mmCIF file of N, CA and C in Angstrom:
data_model
loop_
_atom_site.group_PDB
_atom_site.id
_atom_site.type_symbol
_atom_site.label_atom_id
_atom_site.label_comp_id
_atom_site.label_asym_id
_atom_site.label_seq_id
_atom_site.Cartn_x
_atom_site.Cartn_y
_atom_site.Cartn_z
ATOM 1 N N LEU A 1 0.848 -1.164 0.000
ATOM 2 C CA LEU A 1 0.000 0.000 0.000
ATOM 3 C C LEU A 1 0.896 1.229 0.000
ATOM 4 N N SER A 2 0.623 2.120 -0.926
ATOM 5 C CA SER A 2 1.356 3.379 -1.012
ATOM 6 C C SER A 2 0.359 4.509 -0.789
ATOM 7 N N ALA A 3 0.716 5.481 0.044
ATOM 8 C CA ALA A 3 -0.186 6.592 0.335
ATOM 9 C C ALA A 3 0.588 7.891 0.434
ATOM 10 N N ASP A 4 -0.077 8.977 0.055
ATOM 11 C CA ASP A 4 0.509 10.301 0.262
ATOM 12 C C ASP A 4 -0.601 11.315 0.475
ATOM 13 N N VAL A 5 -0.202 12.495 0.925
ATOM 14 C CA VAL A 5 -1.151 13.576 1.171
ATOM 15 C C VAL A 5 -1.419 14.293 -0.145
ATOM 16 N N ALA A 6 -2.675 14.355 -0.526
ATOM 17 C CA ALA A 6 -3.060 15.092 -1.736
ATOM 18 C C ALA A 6 -2.914 16.586 -1.464
ATOM 19 N N GLY A 7 -2.278 17.299 -2.383
ATOM 20 C CA GLY A 7 -2.127 18.737 -2.222
ATOM 21 C C GLY A 7 -1.167 19.154 -1.130
ATOM 22 N N TYR A 8 -0.184 18.300 -0.840
ATOM 23 C CA TYR A 8 0.757 18.585 0.259
ATOM 24 C C TYR A 8 1.522 19.886 0.030
ATOM 25 N N ALA A 9 1.954 20.139 -1.194
ATOM 26 C CA ALA A 9 2.707 21.368 -1.476
ATOM 27 C C ALA A 9 1.860 22.598 -1.166
ATOM 28 N N ARG A 10 0.583 22.545 -1.521
ATOM 29 C CA ARG A 10 -0.325 23.660 -1.233
ATOM 30 C C ARG A 10 -0.474 23.874 0.267
ATOM 31 N N LEU A 11 -0.613 22.764 1.005
ATOM 32 C CA LEU A 11 -0.724 22.862 2.464
ATOM 33 C C LEU A 11 0.555 23.428 3.079
ATOM 34 N N MET A 12 1.706 23.003 2.563
ATOM 35 C CA MET A 12 2.986 23.494 3.079
ATOM 36 C C MET A 12 3.174 24.977 2.782
ATOM 37 N N GLU A 13 2.743 25.416 1.601
ATOM 38 C CA GLU A 13 2.834 26.843 1.268
ATOM 39 C C GLU A 13 2.010 27.678 2.229
ATOM 40 N N ARG A 14 0.883 27.153 2.628
ATOM 41 C CA ARG A 14 -0.036 27.873 3.520
ATOM 42 C C ARG A 14 0.484 27.905 4.954
ATOM 43 N N ASP A 15 1.033 26.761 5.433
ATOM 44 C CA ASP A 15 1.473 26.671 6.833
ATOM 45 C C ASP A 15 2.430 25.490 6.987
ATOM 46 N N GLU A 16 3.714 25.733 6.803
ATOM 47 C CA GLU A 16 4.699 24.640 6.870
ATOM 48 C C GLU A 16 4.700 23.932 8.209
ATOM 49 N N ALA A 17 4.859 24.685 9.282
ATOM 50 C CA ALA A 17 4.968 24.074 10.610
ATOM 51 C C ALA A 17 3.688 23.340 10.989
ATOM 52 N N GLY A 18 2.541 23.952 10.733
ATOM 53 C CA GLY A 18 1.266 23.325 11.071
ATOM 54 C C GLY A 18 0.998 22.074 10.260
ATOM 55 N N THR A 19 1.330 22.111 8.964
ATOM 56 C CA THR A 19 1.130 20.948 8.094
ATOM 57 C C THR A 19 2.011 19.792 8.535
ATOM 58 N N LEU A 20 3.283 20.068 8.785
ATOM 59 C CA LEU A 20 4.189 19.014 9.230
ATOM 60 C C LEU A 20 3.739 18.436 10.568
ATOM 61 N N ALA A 21 3.339 19.302 11.490
ATOM 62 C CA ALA A 21 2.871 18.828 12.806
ATOM 63 C C ALA A 21 1.634 17.953 12.662
ATOM 64 N N GLU A 22 0.705 18.362 11.809
ATOM 65 C CA GLU A 22 -0.515 17.575 11.620
ATOM 66 C C GLU A 22 -0.213 16.246 10.948
ATOM 67 N N PHE A 23 0.673 16.238 9.954
ATOM 68 C CA PHE A 23 1.023 14.973 9.303
ATOM 69 C C PHE A 23 1.671 14.025 10.309
ATOM 70 N N ARG A 24 2.590 14.527 11.103
ATOM 71 C CA ARG A 24 3.237 13.676 12.117
ATOM 72 C C ARG A 24 2.224 13.174 13.139
ATOM 73 N N ALA A 25 1.295 14.037 13.545
ATOM 74 C CA ALA A 25 0.270 13.624 14.512
ATOM 75 C C ALA A 25 -0.616 12.538 13.924
ATOM 76 N N ARG A 26 -1.019 12.686 12.663
ATOM 77 C CA ARG A 26 -1.846 11.654 12.033
ATOM 78 C C ARG A 26 -1.075 10.353 11.874
ATOM 79 N N HIS A 27 0.199 10.480 11.590
ATOM 80 C CA HIS A 27 1.018 9.274 11.429
ATOM 81 C C HIS A 27 1.069 8.485 12.736
ATOM 82 N N SER A 28 1.332 9.171 13.837
ATOM 83 C CA SER A 28 1.464 8.453 15.109
ATOM 84 C C SER A 28 0.121 8.097 15.744
ATOM 85 N N ALA A 29 -0.902 8.943 15.572
ATOM 86 C CA ALA A 29 -2.181 8.694 16.233
ATOM 87 C C ALA A 29 -3.154 7.866 15.399
ATOM 88 N N VAL A 30 -3.004 7.887 14.078
ATOM 89 C CA VAL A 30 -3.966 7.206 13.207
ATOM 90 C C VAL A 30 -3.308 6.107 12.378
ATOM 91 N N ILE A 31 -2.314 6.471 11.596
ATOM 92 C CA ILE A 31 -1.753 5.557 10.602
ATOM 93 C C ILE A 31 -1.059 4.356 11.243
ATOM 94 N N GLU A 32 -0.119 4.598 12.134
ATOM 95 C CA GLU A 32 0.617 3.473 12.741
ATOM 96 C C GLU A 32 -0.287 2.538 13.536
ATOM 97 N N PRO A 33 -1.164 3.061 14.432
ATOM 98 C CA PRO A 33 -2.033 2.136 15.175
ATOM 99 C C PRO A 33 -2.984 1.347 14.273
ATOM 100 N N LEU A 34 -3.547 1.998 13.248
ATOM 101 C CA LEU A 34 -4.459 1.281 12.360
ATOM 102 C C LEU A 34 -3.731 0.234 11.527
ATOM 103 N N ALA A 35 -2.516 0.546 11.098
ATOM 104 C CA ALA A 35 -1.739 -0.452 10.345
ATOM 105 C C ALA A 35 -1.526 -1.689 11.210
ATOM 106 N N ALA A 36 -1.118 -1.496 12.443
ATOM 107 C CA ALA A 36 -0.896 -2.626 13.349
ATOM 108 C C ALA A 36 -2.204 -3.386 13.605
ATOM 109 N N GLN A 37 -3.282 -2.645 13.799
ATOM 110 C CA GLN A 37 -4.589 -3.261 14.050
ATOM 111 C C GLN A 37 -5.026 -4.138 12.877
ATOM 112 N N HIS A 38 -4.622 -3.773 11.672
ATOM 113 C CA HIS A 38 -5.008 -4.524 10.479
ATOM 114 C C HIS A 38 -3.904 -5.480 10.010
ATOM 115 N N GLY A 39 -2.964 -5.783 10.890
ATOM 116 C CA GLY A 39 -1.941 -6.771 10.568
ATOM 117 C C GLY A 39 -0.890 -6.290 9.595
ATOM 118 N N GLY A 40 -0.663 -4.999 9.558
ATOM 119 C CA GLY A 40 0.334 -4.449 8.645
ATOM 120 C C GLY A 40 1.451 -3.755 9.376
ATOM 121 N N ARG A 41 2.367 -3.234 8.588
ATOM 122 C CA ARG A 41 3.461 -2.462 9.166
ATOM 123 C C ARG A 41 3.836 -1.358 8.192
ATOM 124 N N ILE A 42 4.224 -0.229 8.750
ATOM 125 C CA ILE A 42 4.725 0.866 7.937
ATOM 126 C C ILE A 42 6.169 0.517 7.602
ATOM 127 N N VAL A 43 6.439 0.362 6.332
ATOM 128 C CA VAL A 43 7.769 -0.033 5.876
ATOM 129 C C VAL A 43 8.679 1.186 5.750
ATOM 130 N N ARG A 44 8.100 2.258 5.216
ATOM 131 C CA ARG A 44 8.925 3.436 4.939
ATOM 132 C C ARG A 44 8.047 4.682 4.984
ATOM 133 N N ALA A 45 8.522 5.705 5.665
ATOM 134 C CA ALA A 45 7.879 7.018 5.632
ATOM 135 C C ALA A 45 8.661 7.872 4.646
ATOM 136 N N MET A 46 7.940 8.614 3.807
ATOM 137 C CA MET A 46 8.594 9.397 2.758
ATOM 138 C C MET A 46 7.957 10.775 2.686
ATOM 139 N N GLY A 47 8.537 11.756 3.321
ATOM 140 C CA GLY A 47 8.037 13.122 3.226
ATOM 141 C C GLY A 47 6.577 13.234 3.579
ATOM 142 N N ASP A 48 5.715 13.256 2.565
ATOM 143 C CA ASP A 48 4.277 13.405 2.779
ATOM 144 C C ASP A 48 3.520 12.096 2.631
ATOM 145 N N GLY A 49 4.214 10.968 2.672
ATOM 146 C CA GLY A 49 3.539 9.701 2.476
ATOM 147 C C GLY A 49 4.230 8.553 3.180
ATOM 148 N N PHE A 50 3.757 7.354 2.834
ATOM 149 C CA PHE A 50 4.334 6.158 3.436
ATOM 150 C C PHE A 50 4.036 4.945 2.571
ATOM 151 N N LEU A 51 4.804 3.899 2.807
ATOM 152 C CA LEU A 51 4.645 2.605 2.160
ATOM 153 C C LEU A 51 4.378 1.603 3.269
ATOM 154 N N ALA A 52 3.340 0.792 3.114
ATOM 155 C CA ALA A 52 2.974 -0.187 4.134
ATOM 156 C C ALA A 52 2.825 -1.564 3.505
ATOM 157 N N GLU A 53 3.070 -2.580 4.301
ATOM 158 C CA GLU A 53 2.957 -3.972 3.867
ATOM 159 C C GLU A 53 1.907 -4.653 4.734
ATOM 160 N N PHE A 54 1.032 -5.423 4.098
ATOM 161 C CA PHE A 54 -0.019 -6.155 4.798
ATOM 162 C C PHE A 54 0.019 -7.619 4.383
ATOM 163 N N ALA A 55 -0.430 -8.479 5.289
ATOM 164 C CA ALA A 55 -0.417 -9.913 5.029
ATOM 165 C C ALA A 55 -1.468 -10.323 3.999
ATOM 166 N N SER A 56 -2.529 -9.515 3.871
ATOM 167 C CA SER A 56 -3.574 -9.858 2.901
ATOM 168 C C SER A 56 -4.112 -8.582 2.260
ATOM 169 N N PRO A 57 -4.654 -8.707 1.046
ATOM 170 C CA PRO A 57 -5.240 -7.531 0.398
ATOM 171 C C PRO A 57 -6.457 -7.003 1.156
ATOM 172 N N MET A 58 -7.207 -7.902 1.775
ATOM 173 C CA MET A 58 -8.376 -7.464 2.548
ATOM 174 C C MET A 58 -7.944 -6.600 3.730
ATOM 175 N N ASN A 59 -6.861 -6.976 4.388
ATOM 176 C CA ASN A 59 -6.341 -6.163 5.489
ATOM 177 C C ASN A 59 -5.927 -4.784 4.994
ATOM 178 N N ALA A 60 -5.290 -4.737 3.834
ATOM 179 C CA ALA A 60 -4.844 -3.457 3.270
ATOM 180 C C ALA A 60 -6.043 -2.563 2.942
ATOM 181 N N VAL A 61 -7.068 -3.135 2.340
ATOM 182 C CA VAL A 61 -8.254 -2.357 1.986
ATOM 183 C C VAL A 61 -8.980 -1.887 3.245
ATOM 184 N N SER A 62 -9.111 -2.762 4.236
ATOM 185 C CA SER A 62 -9.764 -2.374 5.495
ATOM 186 C C SER A 62 -8.997 -1.250 6.178
ATOM 187 N N PHE A 63 -7.681 -1.354 6.179
ATOM 188 C CA PHE A 63 -6.848 -0.291 6.735
ATOM 189 C C PHE A 63 -7.097 1.019 5.991
ATOM 190 N N ALA A 64 -7.090 0.963 4.659
ATOM 191 C CA ALA A 64 -7.254 2.175 3.849
ATOM 192 C C ALA A 64 -8.586 2.860 4.151
ATOM 193 N N VAL A 65 -9.659 2.090 4.242
ATOM 194 C CA VAL A 65 -10.975 2.667 4.528
ATOM 195 C C VAL A 65 -10.980 3.268 5.933
ATOM 196 N N ASP A 66 -10.503 2.514 6.917
ATOM 197 C CA ASP A 66 -10.494 3.024 8.288
ATOM 198 C C ASP A 66 -9.597 4.250 8.436
ATOM 199 N N MET A 67 -8.464 4.252 7.730
ATOM 200 C CA MET A 67 -7.564 5.399 7.797
ATOM 201 C C MET A 67 -8.223 6.630 7.185
ATOM 202 N N GLN A 68 -8.906 6.452 6.049
ATOM 203 C CA GLN A 68 -9.584 7.578 5.415
ATOM 204 C C GLN A 68 -10.700 8.118 6.314
ATOM 205 N N LEU A 69 -11.458 7.225 6.924
ATOM 206 C CA LEU A 69 -12.532 7.667 7.831
ATOM 207 C C LEU A 69 -11.963 8.439 9.018
ATOM 208 N N ALA A 70 -10.901 7.923 9.622
ATOM 209 C CA ALA A 70 -10.272 8.607 10.760
ATOM 210 C C ALA A 70 -9.693 9.947 10.336
ATOM 211 N N SER A 71 -9.102 9.987 9.161
ATOM 212 C CA SER A 71 -8.521 11.232 8.666
ATOM 213 C C SER A 71 -9.602 12.271 8.403
ATOM 214 N N GLU A 72 -10.710 11.841 7.808
ATOM 215 C CA GLU A 72 -11.801 12.782 7.540
ATOM 216 C C GLU A 72 -12.430 13.270 8.840
ATOM 217 N N ALA A 73 -12.468 12.437 9.863
ATOM 218 C CA ALA A 73 -12.984 12.879 11.161
ATOM 219 C C ALA A 73 -12.098 13.989 11.729
ATOM 220 N N ARG A 74 -10.782 13.848 11.530
ATOM 221 C CA ARG A 74 -9.858 14.899 11.986
ATOM 222 C C ARG A 74 -10.022 16.166 11.149
ATOM 223 N N ASN A 75 -10.448 16.014 9.896
ATOM 224 C CA ASN A 75 -10.640 17.165 9.018
ATOM 225 C C ASN A 75 -11.904 17.963 9.350
ATOM 226 N N ALA A 76 -12.899 17.313 9.933
ATOM 227 C CA ALA A 76 -14.219 17.923 10.117
ATOM 228 C C ALA A 76 -14.176 19.333 10.727
ATOM 229 N N PRO A 77 -13.419 19.558 11.794
ATOM 230 C CA PRO A 77 -13.441 20.905 12.380
ATOM 231 C C PRO A 77 -12.533 21.920 11.667
ATOM 232 N N LEU A 78 -11.776 21.470 10.684
ATOM 233 C CA LEU A 78 -10.814 22.348 10.021
ATOM 234 C C LEU A 78 -11.442 23.093 8.847
ATOM 235 N N PRO A 79 -10.931 24.298 8.560
ATOM 236 C CA PRO A 79 -11.398 24.972 7.337
ATOM 237 C C PRO A 79 -10.968 24.164 6.122
ATOM 238 N N ALA A 80 -11.718 24.251 5.038
ATOM 239 C CA ALA A 80 -11.462 23.454 3.839
ATOM 240 C C ALA A 80 -10.022 23.571 3.357
ATOM 241 N N ALA A 81 -9.441 24.754 3.415
ATOM 242 C CA ALA A 81 -8.075 24.970 2.920
ATOM 243 C C ALA A 81 -7.018 24.270 3.773
ATOM 244 N N SER A 82 -7.368 23.847 4.973
ATOM 245 C CA SER A 82 -6.405 23.195 5.868
ATOM 246 C C SER A 82 -6.597 21.688 5.971
ATOM 247 N N ARG A 83 -7.579 21.156 5.285
ATOM 248 C CA ARG A 83 -7.870 19.724 5.389
ATOM 249 C C ARG A 83 -6.797 18.892 4.695
ATOM 250 N N MET A 84 -6.464 17.774 5.335
ATOM 251 C CA MET A 84 -5.432 16.865 4.841
ATOM 252 C C MET A 84 -6.099 15.568 4.410
ATOM 253 N N SER A 85 -6.064 15.293 3.121
ATOM 254 C CA SER A 85 -6.653 14.076 2.582
ATOM 255 C C SER A 85 -5.570 13.244 1.911
ATOM 256 N N PHE A 86 -5.789 11.951 1.858
ATOM 257 C CA PHE A 86 -4.777 11.025 1.352
ATOM 258 C C PHE A 86 -5.209 10.383 0.039
ATOM 259 N N ARG A 87 -4.221 10.102 -0.807
ATOM 260 C CA ARG A 87 -4.393 9.275 -2.000
ATOM 261 C C ARG A 87 -3.727 7.946 -1.674
ATOM 262 N N ILE A 88 -4.385 6.847 -2.021
ATOM 263 C CA ILE A 88 -3.872 5.519 -1.663
ATOM 264 C C ILE A 88 -3.902 4.605 -2.883
ATOM 265 N N GLY A 89 -2.825 3.845 -3.064
ATOM 266 C CA GLY A 89 -2.762 2.817 -4.084
ATOM 267 C C GLY A 89 -2.454 1.483 -3.426
ATOM 268 N N ILE A 90 -3.177 0.455 -3.813
ATOM 269 C CA ILE A 90 -2.971 -0.884 -3.255
ATOM 270 C C ILE A 90 -2.725 -1.842 -4.406
ATOM 271 N N ASN A 91 -1.706 -2.660 -4.268
ATOM 272 C CA ASN A 91 -1.404 -3.650 -5.292
ATOM 273 C C ASN A 91 -1.150 -4.991 -4.621
ATOM 274 N N LEU A 92 -1.737 -6.043 -5.153
ATOM 275 C CA LEU A 92 -1.525 -7.400 -4.664
ATOM 276 C C LEU A 92 -0.435 -8.035 -5.506
ATOM 277 N N SER A 93 0.707 -8.273 -4.898
ATOM 278 C CA SER A 93 1.802 -8.924 -5.618
ATOM 279 C C SER A 93 2.855 -9.367 -4.625
ATOM 280 N N ASP A 94 3.739 -10.199 -5.096
ATOM 281 C CA ASP A 94 4.878 -10.599 -4.276
ATOM 282 C C ASP A 94 5.879 -9.459 -4.247
ATOM 283 N N VAL A 95 6.525 -9.299 -3.114
ATOM 284 C CA VAL A 95 7.576 -8.296 -2.981
ATOM 285 C C VAL A 95 8.801 -8.965 -2.367
ATOM 286 N N ILE A 96 9.919 -8.323 -2.526
ATOM 287 C CA ILE A 96 11.156 -8.791 -1.902
ATOM 288 C C ILE A 96 11.327 -8.012 -0.610
ATOM 289 N N VAL A 97 11.431 -8.729 0.503
ATOM 290 C CA VAL A 97 11.642 -8.087 1.798
ATOM 291 C C VAL A 97 13.115 -8.231 2.145
ATOM 292 N N ALA A 98 13.784 -7.091 2.322
ATOM 293 C CA ALA A 98 15.199 -7.089 2.670
ATOM 294 C C ALA A 98 15.528 -5.809 3.419
ATOM 295 N N LEU A 99 16.355 -5.929 4.423
ATOM 296 C CA LEU A 99 16.808 -4.763 5.181
ATOM 297 C C LEU A 99 15.644 -3.936 5.718
ATOM 298 N N ASP A 100 14.602 -4.600 6.233
ATOM 299 C CA ASP A 100 13.414 -3.937 6.768
ATOM 300 C C ASP A 100 12.718 -3.038 5.747
ATOM 301 N N ASP A 101 12.825 -3.378 4.480
ATOM 302 C CA ASP A 101 12.202 -2.611 3.416
ATOM 303 C C ASP A 101 11.590 -3.597 2.423
ATOM 304 N N VAL A 102 10.824 -3.113 1.472
ATOM 305 C CA VAL A 102 10.270 -3.962 0.425
ATOM 306 C C VAL A 102 10.652 -3.397 -0.932
ATOM 307 N N PHE A 103 10.840 -4.301 -1.877
ATOM 308 C CA PHE A 103 11.294 -3.933 -3.204
ATOM 309 C C PHE A 103 10.529 -4.746 -4.228
ATOM 310 N N GLY A 104 10.562 -4.315 -5.466
ATOM 311 C CA GLY A 104 9.984 -5.094 -6.556
ATOM 312 C C GLY A 104 8.944 -4.331 -7.339
ATOM 313 N N GLU A 105 8.508 -4.962 -8.411
ATOM 314 C CA GLU A 105 7.535 -4.343 -9.306
ATOM 315 C C GLU A 105 6.231 -4.035 -8.582
ATOM 316 N N GLY A 106 5.845 -4.889 -7.625
ATOM 317 C CA GLY A 106 4.609 -4.650 -6.875
ATOM 318 C C GLY A 106 4.621 -3.333 -6.128
ATOM 319 N N VAL A 107 5.765 -2.964 -5.593
ATOM 320 C CA VAL A 107 5.907 -1.683 -4.894
ATOM 321 C C VAL A 107 5.745 -0.539 -5.893
ATOM 322 N N HIS A 108 6.353 -0.675 -7.051
ATOM 323 C CA HIS A 108 6.260 0.371 -8.068
ATOM 324 C C HIS A 108 4.828 0.535 -8.575
ATOM 325 N N VAL A 109 4.115 -0.582 -8.752
ATOM 326 C CA VAL A 109 2.731 -0.508 -9.222
ATOM 327 C C VAL A 109 1.859 0.189 -8.179
ATOM 328 N N ALA A 110 2.007 -0.168 -6.910
ATOM 329 C CA ALA A 110 1.233 0.488 -5.847
ATOM 330 C C ALA A 110 1.513 1.985 -5.830
ATOM 331 N N SER A 111 2.764 2.371 -6.014
ATOM 332 C CA SER A 111 3.125 3.797 -6.035
ATOM 333 C C SER A 111 2.508 4.509 -7.230
ATOM 334 N N ARG A 112 2.488 3.845 -8.375
ATOM 335 C CA ARG A 112 1.879 4.454 -9.564
ATOM 336 C C ARG A 112 0.361 4.576 -9.399
ATOM 337 N N LEU A 113 -0.266 3.571 -8.799
ATOM 338 C CA LEU A 113 -1.705 3.645 -8.546
ATOM 339 C C LEU A 113 -2.022 4.795 -7.594
ATOM 340 N N GLN A 114 -1.227 4.932 -6.554
ATOM 341 C CA GLN A 114 -1.428 6.013 -5.588
ATOM 342 C C GLN A 114 -1.269 7.365 -6.272
ATOM 343 N N ALA A 115 -0.285 7.512 -7.126
ATOM 344 C CA ALA A 115 -0.063 8.783 -7.821
ATOM 345 C C ALA A 115 -1.221 9.124 -8.757
ATOM 346 N N ALA A 116 -1.882 8.104 -9.289
ATOM 347 C CA ALA A 116 -3.001 8.331 -10.202
ATOM 348 C C ALA A 116 -4.323 8.542 -9.459
ATOM 349 N N ALA A 117 -4.348 8.196 -8.175
ATOM 350 C CA ALA A 117 -5.588 8.295 -7.399
ATOM 351 C C ALA A 117 -5.981 9.751 -7.194
ATOM 352 N N GLU A 118 -7.278 9.963 -7.130
ATOM 353 C CA GLU A 118 -7.782 11.291 -6.843
ATOM 354 C C GLU A 118 -8.071 11.413 -5.364
ATOM 355 N N ARG A 119 -8.021 12.634 -4.888
ATOM 356 C CA ARG A 119 -8.347 12.928 -3.492
ATOM 357 C C ARG A 119 -9.810 12.565 -3.265
ATOM 358 N N VAL A 120 -10.077 11.872 -2.167
ATOM 359 C CA VAL A 120 -11.434 11.451 -1.854
ATOM 360 C C VAL A 120 -11.802 11.943 -0.471
ATOM 361 N N GLU A 121 -12.972 12.522 -0.343
ATOM 362 C CA GLU A 121 -13.504 12.880 0.964
ATOM 363 C C GLU A 121 -14.667 11.952 1.238
ATOM 364 N N LEU A 122 -14.569 11.190 2.300
ATOM 365 C CA LEU A 122 -15.635 10.254 2.666
ATOM 366 C C LEU A 122 -16.677 10.996 3.489
ATOM 367 N N VAL A 123 -17.913 10.841 3.113
ATOM 368 C CA VAL A 123 -18.977 11.539 3.836
ATOM 369 C C VAL A 123 -19.942 10.578 4.512
ATOM 370 N N GLU A 124 -19.966 9.326 4.101
ATOM 371 C CA GLU A 124 -20.866 8.344 4.687
ATOM 372 C C GLU A 124 -20.062 7.333 5.485
ATOM 373 N N PRO A 125 -20.457 7.053 6.726
ATOM 374 C CA PRO A 125 -19.779 5.984 7.462
ATOM 375 C C PRO A 125 -20.077 4.649 6.807
ATOM 376 N N ARG A 126 -19.085 3.769 6.834
ATOM 377 C CA ARG A 126 -19.312 2.463 6.216
ATOM 378 C C ARG A 126 -20.119 1.583 7.136
ATOM 379 N N ALA A 127 -20.820 0.623 6.549
ATOM 380 C CA ALA A 127 -21.709 -0.278 7.316
ATOM 381 C C ALA A 127 -20.899 -1.364 7.973
#
């Protein structure tokens, strides 16, 4: 699973310190605990995004939905210009695990899917 903040450059232009603080807070309060809860691990943090590995595609999708819902809940009290939304790409494939990192075409495909994803704001809680 590859994820990044949509419009991160715009958010940084508006408020560098606040954007970085909010991204770090979401990473520690939302992303890391939810990844662990869904049987995954954050493999690599990269500026405004991260790469995560999950044991199953269902776990990855469940994590992505729960992470988006939690992120949108944090966005609710914020003005529209300050909201932080994520783009996520998920790919099911074998990867090479080495040196606490993952490599291979599957990682590249997930990153390309994430880059092509559009920003999504969830408005309905899932059943």
